mmCIF file of C-alpha atoms and ligand atoms in Angstrom:
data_model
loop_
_atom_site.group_PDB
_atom_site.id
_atom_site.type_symbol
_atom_site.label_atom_id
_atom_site.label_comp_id
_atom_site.label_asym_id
_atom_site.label_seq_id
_atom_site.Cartn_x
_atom_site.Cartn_y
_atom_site.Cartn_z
ATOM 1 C CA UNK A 1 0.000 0.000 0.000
ATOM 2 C CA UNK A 2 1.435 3.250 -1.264
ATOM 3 C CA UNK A 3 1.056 6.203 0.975
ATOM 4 C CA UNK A 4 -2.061 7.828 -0.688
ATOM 5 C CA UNK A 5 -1.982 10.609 -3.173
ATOM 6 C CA UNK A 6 -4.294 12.403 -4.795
ATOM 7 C CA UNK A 7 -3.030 11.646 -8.657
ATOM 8 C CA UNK A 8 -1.249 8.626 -9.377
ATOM 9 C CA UNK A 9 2.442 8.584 -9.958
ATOM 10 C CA UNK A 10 3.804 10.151 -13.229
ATOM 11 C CA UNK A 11 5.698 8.160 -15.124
ATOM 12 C CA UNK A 12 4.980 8.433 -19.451
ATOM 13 C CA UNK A 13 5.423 11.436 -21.469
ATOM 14 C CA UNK A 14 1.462 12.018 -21.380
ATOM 15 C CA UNK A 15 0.851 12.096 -17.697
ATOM 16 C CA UNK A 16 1.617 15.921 -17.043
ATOM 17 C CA UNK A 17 -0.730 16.728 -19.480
ATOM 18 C CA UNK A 18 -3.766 14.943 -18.517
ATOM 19 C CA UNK A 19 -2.556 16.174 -15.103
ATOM 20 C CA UNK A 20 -2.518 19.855 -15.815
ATOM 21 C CA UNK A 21 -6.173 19.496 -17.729
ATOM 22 C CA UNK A 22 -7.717 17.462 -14.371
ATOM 23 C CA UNK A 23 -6.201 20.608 -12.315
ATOM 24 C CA UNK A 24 -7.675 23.168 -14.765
ATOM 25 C CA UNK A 25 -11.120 21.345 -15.093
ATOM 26 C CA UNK A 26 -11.155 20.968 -11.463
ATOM 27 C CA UNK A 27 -10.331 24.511 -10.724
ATOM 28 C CA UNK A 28 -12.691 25.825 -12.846
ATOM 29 C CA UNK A 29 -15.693 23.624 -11.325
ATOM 30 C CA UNK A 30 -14.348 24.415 -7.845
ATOM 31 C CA UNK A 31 -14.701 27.898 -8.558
ATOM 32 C CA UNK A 32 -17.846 28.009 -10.036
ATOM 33 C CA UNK A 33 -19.361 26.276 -7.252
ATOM 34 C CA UNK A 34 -18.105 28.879 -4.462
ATOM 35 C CA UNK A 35 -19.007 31.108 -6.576
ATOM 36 C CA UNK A 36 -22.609 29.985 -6.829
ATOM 37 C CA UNK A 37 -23.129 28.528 -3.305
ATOM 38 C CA UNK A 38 -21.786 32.124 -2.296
ATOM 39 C CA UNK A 39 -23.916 33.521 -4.036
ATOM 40 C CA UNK A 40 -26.774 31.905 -2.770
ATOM 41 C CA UNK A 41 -26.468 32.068 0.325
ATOM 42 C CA UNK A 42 -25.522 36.323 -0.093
ATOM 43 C CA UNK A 43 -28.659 36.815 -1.528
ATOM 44 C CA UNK A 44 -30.873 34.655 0.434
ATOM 45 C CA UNK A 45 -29.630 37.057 3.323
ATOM 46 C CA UNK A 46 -29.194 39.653 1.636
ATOM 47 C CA UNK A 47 -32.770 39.853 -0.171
ATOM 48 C CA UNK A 48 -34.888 37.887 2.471
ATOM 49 C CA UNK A 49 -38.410 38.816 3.274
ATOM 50 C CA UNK A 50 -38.189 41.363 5.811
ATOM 51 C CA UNK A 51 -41.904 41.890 6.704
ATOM 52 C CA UNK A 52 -45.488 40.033 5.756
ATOM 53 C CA UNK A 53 -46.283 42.874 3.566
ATOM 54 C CA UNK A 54 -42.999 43.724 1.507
ATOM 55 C CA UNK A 55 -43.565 42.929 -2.177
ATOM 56 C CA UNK A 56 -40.928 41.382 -4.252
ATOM 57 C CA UNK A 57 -39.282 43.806 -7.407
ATOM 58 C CA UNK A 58 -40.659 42.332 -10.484
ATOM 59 C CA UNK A 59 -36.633 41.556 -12.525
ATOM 60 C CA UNK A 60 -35.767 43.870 -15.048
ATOM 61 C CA UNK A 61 -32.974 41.974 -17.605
ATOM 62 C CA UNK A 62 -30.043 43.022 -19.013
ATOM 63 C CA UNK A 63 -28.914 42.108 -22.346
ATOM 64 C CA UNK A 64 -25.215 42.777 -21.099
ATOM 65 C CA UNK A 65 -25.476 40.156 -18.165
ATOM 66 C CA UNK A 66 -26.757 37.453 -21.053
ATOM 67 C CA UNK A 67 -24.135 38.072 -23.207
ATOM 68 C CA UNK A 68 -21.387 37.665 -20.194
ATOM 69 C CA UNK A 69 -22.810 34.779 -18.721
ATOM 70 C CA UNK A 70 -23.524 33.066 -22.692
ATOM 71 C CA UNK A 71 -19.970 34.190 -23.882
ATOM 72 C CA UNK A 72 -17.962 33.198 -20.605
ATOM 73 C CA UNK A 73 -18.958 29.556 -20.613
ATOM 74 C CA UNK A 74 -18.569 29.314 -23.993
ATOM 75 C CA UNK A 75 -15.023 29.823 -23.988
ATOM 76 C CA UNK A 76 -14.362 27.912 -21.120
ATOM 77 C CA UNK A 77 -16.094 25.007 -22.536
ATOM 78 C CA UNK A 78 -13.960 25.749 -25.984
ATOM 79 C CA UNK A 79 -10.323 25.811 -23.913
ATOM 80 C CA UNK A 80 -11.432 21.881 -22.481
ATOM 81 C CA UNK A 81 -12.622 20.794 -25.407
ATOM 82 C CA UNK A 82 -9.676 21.631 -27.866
ATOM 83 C CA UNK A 83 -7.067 20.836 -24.607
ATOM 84 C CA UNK A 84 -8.691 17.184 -24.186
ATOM 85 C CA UNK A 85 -8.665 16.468 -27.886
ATOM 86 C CA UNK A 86 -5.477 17.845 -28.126
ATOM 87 C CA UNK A 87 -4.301 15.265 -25.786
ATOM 88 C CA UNK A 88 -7.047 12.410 -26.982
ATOM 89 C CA UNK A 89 -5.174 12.764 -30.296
ATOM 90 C CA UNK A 90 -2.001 12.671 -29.368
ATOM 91 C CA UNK A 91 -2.721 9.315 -27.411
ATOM 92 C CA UNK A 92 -4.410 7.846 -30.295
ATOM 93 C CA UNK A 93 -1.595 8.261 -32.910
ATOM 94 C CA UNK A 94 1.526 6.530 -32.385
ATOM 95 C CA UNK A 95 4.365 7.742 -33.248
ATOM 96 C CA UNK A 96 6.551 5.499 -36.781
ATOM 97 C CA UNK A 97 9.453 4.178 -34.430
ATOM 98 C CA UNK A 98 7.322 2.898 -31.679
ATOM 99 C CA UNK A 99 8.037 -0.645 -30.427
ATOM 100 C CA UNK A 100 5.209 -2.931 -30.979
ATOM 101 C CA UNK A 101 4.147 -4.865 -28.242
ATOM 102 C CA UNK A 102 0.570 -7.289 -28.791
ATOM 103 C CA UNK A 103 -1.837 -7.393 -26.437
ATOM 104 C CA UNK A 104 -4.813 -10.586 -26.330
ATOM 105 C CA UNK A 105 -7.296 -10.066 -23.134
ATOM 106 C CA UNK A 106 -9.905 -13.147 -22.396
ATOM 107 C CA UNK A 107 -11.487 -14.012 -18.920
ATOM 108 C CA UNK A 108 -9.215 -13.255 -16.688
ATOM 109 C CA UNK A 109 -6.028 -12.567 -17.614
ATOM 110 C CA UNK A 110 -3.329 -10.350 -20.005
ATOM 111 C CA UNK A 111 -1.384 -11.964 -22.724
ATOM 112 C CA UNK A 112 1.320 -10.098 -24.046
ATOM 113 C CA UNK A 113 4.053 -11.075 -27.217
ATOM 114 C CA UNK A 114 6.790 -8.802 -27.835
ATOM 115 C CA UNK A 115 8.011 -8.757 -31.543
ATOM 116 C CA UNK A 116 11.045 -10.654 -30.772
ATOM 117 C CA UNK A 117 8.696 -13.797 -29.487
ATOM 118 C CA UNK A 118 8.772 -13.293 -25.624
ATOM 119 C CA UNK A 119 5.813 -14.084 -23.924
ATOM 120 C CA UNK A 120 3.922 -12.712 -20.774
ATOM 121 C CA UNK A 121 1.063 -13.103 -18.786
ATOM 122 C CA UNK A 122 -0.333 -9.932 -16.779
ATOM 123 C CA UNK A 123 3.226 -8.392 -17.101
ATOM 124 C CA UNK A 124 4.808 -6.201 -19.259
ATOM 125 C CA UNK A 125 8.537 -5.040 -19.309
ATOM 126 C CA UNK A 126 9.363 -2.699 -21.699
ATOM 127 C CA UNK A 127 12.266 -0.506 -22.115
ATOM 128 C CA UNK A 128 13.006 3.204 -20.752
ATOM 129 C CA UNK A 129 12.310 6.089 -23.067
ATOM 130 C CA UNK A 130 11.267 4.233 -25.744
ATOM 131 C CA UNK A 131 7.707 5.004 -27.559
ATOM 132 C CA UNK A 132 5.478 1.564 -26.689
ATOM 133 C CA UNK A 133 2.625 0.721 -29.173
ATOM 134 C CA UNK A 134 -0.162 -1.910 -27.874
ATOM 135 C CA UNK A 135 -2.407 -3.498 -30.895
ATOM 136 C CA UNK A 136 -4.806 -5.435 -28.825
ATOM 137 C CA UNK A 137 -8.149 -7.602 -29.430
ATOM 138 C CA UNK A 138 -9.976 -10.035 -26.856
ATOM 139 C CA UNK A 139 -10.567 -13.535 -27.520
ATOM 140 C CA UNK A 140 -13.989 -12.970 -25.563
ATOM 141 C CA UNK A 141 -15.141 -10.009 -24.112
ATOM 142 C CA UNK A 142 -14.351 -5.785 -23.804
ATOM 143 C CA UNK A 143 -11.802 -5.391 -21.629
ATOM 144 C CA UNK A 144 -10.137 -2.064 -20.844
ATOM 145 C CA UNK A 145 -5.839 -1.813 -20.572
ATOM 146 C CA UNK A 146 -5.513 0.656 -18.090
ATOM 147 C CA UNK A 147 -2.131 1.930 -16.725
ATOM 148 C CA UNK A 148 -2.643 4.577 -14.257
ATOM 149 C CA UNK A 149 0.752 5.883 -14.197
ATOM 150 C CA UNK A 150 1.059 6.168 -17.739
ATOM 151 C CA UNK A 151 -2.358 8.099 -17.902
ATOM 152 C CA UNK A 152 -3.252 5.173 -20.544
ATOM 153 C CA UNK A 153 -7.083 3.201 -20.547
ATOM 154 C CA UNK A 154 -7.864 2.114 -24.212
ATOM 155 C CA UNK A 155 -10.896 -0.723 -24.647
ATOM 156 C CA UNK A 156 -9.556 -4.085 -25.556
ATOM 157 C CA UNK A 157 -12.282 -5.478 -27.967
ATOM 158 C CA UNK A 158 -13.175 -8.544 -29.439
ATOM 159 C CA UNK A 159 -13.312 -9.279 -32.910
ATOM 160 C CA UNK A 160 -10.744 -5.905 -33.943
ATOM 161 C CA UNK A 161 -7.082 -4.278 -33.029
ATOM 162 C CA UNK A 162 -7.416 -1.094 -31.063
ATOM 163 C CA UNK A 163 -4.225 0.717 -30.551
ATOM 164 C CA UNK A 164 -3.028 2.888 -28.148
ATOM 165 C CA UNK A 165 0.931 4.229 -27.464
ATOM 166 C CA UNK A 166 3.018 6.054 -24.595
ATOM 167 C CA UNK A 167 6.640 6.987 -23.530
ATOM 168 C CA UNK A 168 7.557 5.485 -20.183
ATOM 169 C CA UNK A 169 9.623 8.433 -18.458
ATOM 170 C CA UNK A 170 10.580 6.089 -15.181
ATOM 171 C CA UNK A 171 11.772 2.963 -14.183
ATOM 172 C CA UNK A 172 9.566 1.047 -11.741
ATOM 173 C CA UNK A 173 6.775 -1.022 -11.589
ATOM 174 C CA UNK A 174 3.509 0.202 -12.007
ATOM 175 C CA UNK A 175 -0.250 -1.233 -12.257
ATOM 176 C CA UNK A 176 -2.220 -2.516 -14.367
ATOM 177 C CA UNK A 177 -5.890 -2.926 -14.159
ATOM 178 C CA UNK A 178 -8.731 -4.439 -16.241
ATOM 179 C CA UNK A 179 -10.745 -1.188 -16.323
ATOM 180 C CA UNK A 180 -13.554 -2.734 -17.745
ATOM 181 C CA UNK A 181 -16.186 -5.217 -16.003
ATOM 182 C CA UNK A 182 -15.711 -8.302 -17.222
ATOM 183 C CA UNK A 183 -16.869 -11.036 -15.230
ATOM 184 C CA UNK A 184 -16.766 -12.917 -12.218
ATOM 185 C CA UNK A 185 -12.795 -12.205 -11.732
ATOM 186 C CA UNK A 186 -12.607 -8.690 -13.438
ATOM 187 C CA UNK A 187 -10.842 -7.713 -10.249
ATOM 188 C CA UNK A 188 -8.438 -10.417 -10.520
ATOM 189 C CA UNK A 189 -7.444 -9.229 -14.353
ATOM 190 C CA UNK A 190 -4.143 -7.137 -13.036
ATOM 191 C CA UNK A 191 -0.796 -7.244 -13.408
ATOM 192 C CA UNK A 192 2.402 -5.204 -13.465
ATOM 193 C CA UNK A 193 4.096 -3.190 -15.940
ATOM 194 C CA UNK A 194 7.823 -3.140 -15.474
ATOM 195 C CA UNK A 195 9.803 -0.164 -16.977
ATOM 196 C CA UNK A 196 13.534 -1.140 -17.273
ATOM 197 C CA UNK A 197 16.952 0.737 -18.097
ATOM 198 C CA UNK A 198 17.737 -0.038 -21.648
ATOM 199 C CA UNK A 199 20.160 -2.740 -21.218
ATOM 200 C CA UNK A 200 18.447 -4.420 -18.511
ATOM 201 C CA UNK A 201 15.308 -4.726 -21.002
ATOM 202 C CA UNK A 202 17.903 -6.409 -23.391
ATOM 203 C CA UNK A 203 18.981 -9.181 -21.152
ATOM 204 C CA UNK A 204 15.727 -9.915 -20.075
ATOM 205 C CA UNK A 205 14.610 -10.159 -23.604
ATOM 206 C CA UNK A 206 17.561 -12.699 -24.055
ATOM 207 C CA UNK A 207 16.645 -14.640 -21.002
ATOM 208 C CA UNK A 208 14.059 -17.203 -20.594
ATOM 209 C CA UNK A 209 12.552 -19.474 -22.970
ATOM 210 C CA UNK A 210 14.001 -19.485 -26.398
ATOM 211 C CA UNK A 211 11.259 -19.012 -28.605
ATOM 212 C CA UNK A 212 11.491 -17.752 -32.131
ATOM 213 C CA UNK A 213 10.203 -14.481 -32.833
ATOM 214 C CA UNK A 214 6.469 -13.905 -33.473
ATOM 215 C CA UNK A 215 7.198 -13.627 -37.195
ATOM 216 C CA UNK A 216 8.930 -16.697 -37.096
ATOM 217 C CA UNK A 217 6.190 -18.306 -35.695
ATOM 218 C CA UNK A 218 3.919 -16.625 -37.684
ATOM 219 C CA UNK A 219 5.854 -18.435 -40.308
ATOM 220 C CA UNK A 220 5.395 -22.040 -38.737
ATOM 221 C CA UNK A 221 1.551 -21.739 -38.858
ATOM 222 C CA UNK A 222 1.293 -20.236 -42.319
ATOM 223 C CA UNK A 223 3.099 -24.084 -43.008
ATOM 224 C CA UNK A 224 0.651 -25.363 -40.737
ATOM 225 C CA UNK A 225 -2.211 -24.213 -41.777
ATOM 226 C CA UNK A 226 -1.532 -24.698 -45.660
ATOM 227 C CA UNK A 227 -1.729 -20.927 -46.314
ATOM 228 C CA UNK A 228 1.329 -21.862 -48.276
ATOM 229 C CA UNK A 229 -0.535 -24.248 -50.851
ATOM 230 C CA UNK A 230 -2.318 -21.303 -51.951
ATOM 231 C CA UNK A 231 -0.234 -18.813 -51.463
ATOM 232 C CA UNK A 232 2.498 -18.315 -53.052
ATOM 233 C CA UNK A 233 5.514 -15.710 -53.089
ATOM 234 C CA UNK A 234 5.570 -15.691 -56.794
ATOM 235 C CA UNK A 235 1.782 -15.348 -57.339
ATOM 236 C CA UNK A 236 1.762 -17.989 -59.435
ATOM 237 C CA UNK A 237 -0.988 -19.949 -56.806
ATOM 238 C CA UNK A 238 -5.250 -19.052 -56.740
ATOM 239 C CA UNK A 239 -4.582 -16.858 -53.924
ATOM 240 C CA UNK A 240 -2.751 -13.704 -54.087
ATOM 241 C CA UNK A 241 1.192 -13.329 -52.884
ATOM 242 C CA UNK A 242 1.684 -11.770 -49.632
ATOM 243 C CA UNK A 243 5.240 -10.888 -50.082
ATOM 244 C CA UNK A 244 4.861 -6.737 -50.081
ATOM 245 C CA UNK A 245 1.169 -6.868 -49.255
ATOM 246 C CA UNK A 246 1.482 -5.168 -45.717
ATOM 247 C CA UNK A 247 0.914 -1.243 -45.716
ATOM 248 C CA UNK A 248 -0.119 -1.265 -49.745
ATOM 249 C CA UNK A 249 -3.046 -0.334 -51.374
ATOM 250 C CA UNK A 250 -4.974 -3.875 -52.138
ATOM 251 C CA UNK A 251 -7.633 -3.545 -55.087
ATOM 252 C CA UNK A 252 -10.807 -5.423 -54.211
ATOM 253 C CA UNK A 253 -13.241 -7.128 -56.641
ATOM 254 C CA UNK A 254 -16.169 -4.854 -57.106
ATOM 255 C CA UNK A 255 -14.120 -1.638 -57.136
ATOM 256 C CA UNK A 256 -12.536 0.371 -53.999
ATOM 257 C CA UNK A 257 -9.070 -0.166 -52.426
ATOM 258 C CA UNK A 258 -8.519 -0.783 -48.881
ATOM 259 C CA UNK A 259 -4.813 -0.257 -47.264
ATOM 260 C CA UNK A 260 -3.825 -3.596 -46.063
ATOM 261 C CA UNK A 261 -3.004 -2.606 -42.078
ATOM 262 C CA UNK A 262 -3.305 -5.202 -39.256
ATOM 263 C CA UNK A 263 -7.242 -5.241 -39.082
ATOM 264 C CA UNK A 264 -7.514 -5.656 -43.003
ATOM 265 C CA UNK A 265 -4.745 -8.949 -42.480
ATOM 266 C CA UNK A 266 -6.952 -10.248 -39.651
ATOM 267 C CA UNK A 267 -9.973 -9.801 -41.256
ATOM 268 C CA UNK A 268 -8.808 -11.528 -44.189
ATOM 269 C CA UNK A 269 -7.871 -14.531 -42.305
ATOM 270 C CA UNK A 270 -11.262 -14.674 -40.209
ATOM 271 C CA UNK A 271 -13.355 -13.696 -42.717
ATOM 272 C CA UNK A 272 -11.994 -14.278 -46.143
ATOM 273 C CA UNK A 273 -14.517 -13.315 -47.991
ATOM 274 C CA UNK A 274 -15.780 -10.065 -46.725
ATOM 275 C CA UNK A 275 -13.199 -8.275 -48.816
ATOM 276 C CA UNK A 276 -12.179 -10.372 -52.058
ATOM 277 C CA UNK A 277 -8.875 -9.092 -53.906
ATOM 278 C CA UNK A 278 -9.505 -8.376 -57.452
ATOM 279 C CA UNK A 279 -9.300 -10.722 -59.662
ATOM 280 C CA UNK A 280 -8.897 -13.812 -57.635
ATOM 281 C CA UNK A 281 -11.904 -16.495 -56.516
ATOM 282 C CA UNK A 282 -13.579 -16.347 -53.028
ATOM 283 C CA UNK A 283 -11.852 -19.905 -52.420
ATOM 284 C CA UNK A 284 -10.639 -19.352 -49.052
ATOM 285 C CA UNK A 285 -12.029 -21.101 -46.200
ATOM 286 C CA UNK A 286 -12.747 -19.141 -43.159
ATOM 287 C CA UNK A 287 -10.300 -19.548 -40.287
ATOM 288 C CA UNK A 288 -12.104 -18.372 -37.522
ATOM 289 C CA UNK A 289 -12.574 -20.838 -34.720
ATOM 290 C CA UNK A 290 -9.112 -22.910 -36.178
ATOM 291 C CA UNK A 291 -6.722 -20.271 -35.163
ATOM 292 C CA UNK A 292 -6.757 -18.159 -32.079
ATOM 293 C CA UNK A 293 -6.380 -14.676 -31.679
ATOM 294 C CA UNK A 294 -2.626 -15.041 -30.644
ATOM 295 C CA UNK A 295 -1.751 -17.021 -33.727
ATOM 296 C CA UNK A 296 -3.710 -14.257 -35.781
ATOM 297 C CA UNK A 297 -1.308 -11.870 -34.221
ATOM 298 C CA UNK A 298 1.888 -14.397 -35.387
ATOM 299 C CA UNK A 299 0.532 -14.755 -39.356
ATOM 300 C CA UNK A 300 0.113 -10.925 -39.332
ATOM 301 C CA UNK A 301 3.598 -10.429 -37.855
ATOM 302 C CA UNK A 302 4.775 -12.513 -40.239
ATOM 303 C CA UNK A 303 2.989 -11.248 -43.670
ATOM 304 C CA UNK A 304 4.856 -7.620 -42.359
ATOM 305 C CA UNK A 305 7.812 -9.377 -42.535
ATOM 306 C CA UNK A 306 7.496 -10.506 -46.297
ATOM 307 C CA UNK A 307 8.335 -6.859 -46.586
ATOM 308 C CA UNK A 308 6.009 -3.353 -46.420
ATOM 309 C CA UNK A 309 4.477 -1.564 -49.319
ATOM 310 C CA UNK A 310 6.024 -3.284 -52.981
ATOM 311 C CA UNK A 311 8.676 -1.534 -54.699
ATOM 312 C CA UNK A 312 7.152 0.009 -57.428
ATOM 313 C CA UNK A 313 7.878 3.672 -57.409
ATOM 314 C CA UNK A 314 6.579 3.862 -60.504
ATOM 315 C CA UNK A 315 3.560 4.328 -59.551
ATOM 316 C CA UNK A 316 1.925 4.592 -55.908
ATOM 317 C CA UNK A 317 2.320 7.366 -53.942
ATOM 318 C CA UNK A 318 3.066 7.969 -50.130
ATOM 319 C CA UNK A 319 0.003 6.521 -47.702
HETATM 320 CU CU1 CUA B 1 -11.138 -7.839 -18.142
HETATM 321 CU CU2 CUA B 1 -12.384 -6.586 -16.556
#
């Protein structure tokens, strides 16, 4: 038990800014509600009924006093609106160099995989200084990934990737909660986030098990699975080659493009046919149910690593 304070520790690049906004939005209710009680009670004093036959002033308006009172919360309103999406923005986009680290919820517990194949359960070490991103999904329910310290709660949802990012500024351990009810053992769905000095993070990402890396896995079940009967580098199979598909424009049967990002790959796998590439058949059988969300995560680590956008700077522009 930590001695109690009134904001949680600080430790990302984001948490003196949501800081600074709680202080201002609390300020500004704090003072409007002196300001009103005050008021009330002043006047009810000030203007009570002094006698049985005293007649109250019938109130004469102002146009003045309107405007003030319109114009004033207005603006107010304006600052916490622009400040909070200001910030709401800024949490949503990660920056290009982030590290990617996956995130699967299900009843009760946090899986993590780092890139390089290292697993966890409701802990997460990551590095000091280093921009974090978390692409997440559930294999059942919405949960919520909440790290107080970091100033970071993004839904965990099943059936797509949400993504959030942040900066760790400290190293320590810090909380993490399910912030989202999810069942019998929500409250049990915590863990620990450890924030490590560089080189520390890189032994402990040498230590342990010896797993491949999630693309390397990846590649495993693409042989299990038989993606690799119909899918072939050279395009020469029914389906289409993957090598270059990840982060270029994919034409789709019926017209339109979509950009081929992590929940276009998943998709694809779960529900082949809900976007067909042009000019191939809808021969793909479904995978959902025969691979789980964690092995989604490995074949879409892996189709990245057949390379981003195709080198054709002929044509195709930037994203
Ligand atoms: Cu998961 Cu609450």
């Amino acid at each position: 038990m930590g001695r109690f304070s009134f904001v949680p520790e600080q430790a990302s690049t984001f948490a003196p800014g949501v800081d600074h906004l709680l202080y201002f939005l609390l300020a500004v209710s704090v003072f409007f509600t002196l300001l009103i009680f005050g008021a009330i009670f002043y006047f009810a004093i000030r203007y009570r009924r002094r006698s049985d036959r005293e007649l109250p002033h019938p109130p004469h308006s102002g146009l003045t006093l309107e405007i003030v009172w319109t114009v004033i919360p207005f603006g107010l309103t304006m600052v916490m609106f622009t400040w909070g999406a200001k910030i709401f923005f800024s949490e949503s986009r990660p920056p290009d160099d982030a590290m990617q680290v996956y995130v699967v919820g299900k009843q009760w517990m946090w899986k993590l995989e780092h890139m390089e194949g290292k697993r966890e359960i409701n802990e997460l070490h990551i590095p000091l200084g280093r921009p974090v991103k978390l692409t997440m999904t559930s294999e059942d329910v919405i949960h919520s990934f909440f790290v107080p310290a970091f100033r970071t709660k993004e839904d965990v949802v099943p059936g797509k990737y949400s993504v959030t990012w942040f900066q760790p500024t400290k190293t320590g351990k810090y909380h993490l909660f399910c912030a989202e009810y999810c069942g019998t053992n929500h409250s049990h769905m915590i863990g620990w986030v450890y924030v490590m000095e560089p080189g520390d993070y890189a032994n402990w990402l040498r230590g342990g098990q010896q797993g491949g890396s999630l693309a390397e896995a990846g590649a495993k079940l693409f042989q299990d699975l038989a993606c690799s009967n119909c899918h072939h580098a050279d395009n020469s199979g029914r389906c289409p080659s993957l090598v270059g598909v990840f982060g270029s424009s994919v034409k789709l049967a019926g017209g339109g493009t979509v950009t081929a990002d992590e929940a276009y790959l998943r998709e694809s796998i779960l529900q082949p046919n809900a976007k067909i590439v042009a000019g191939y058949q809808p021969v793909m059988p479904t995978f959902q149910g025969l691979v789980t969300e964690e092995g989604v995560l490995q074949l879409v680590e892996y189709i990245k690593s057949l390379g981003t956008k195709p080198a054709a700077p002929a044509s195709g522009g930037p994203r």
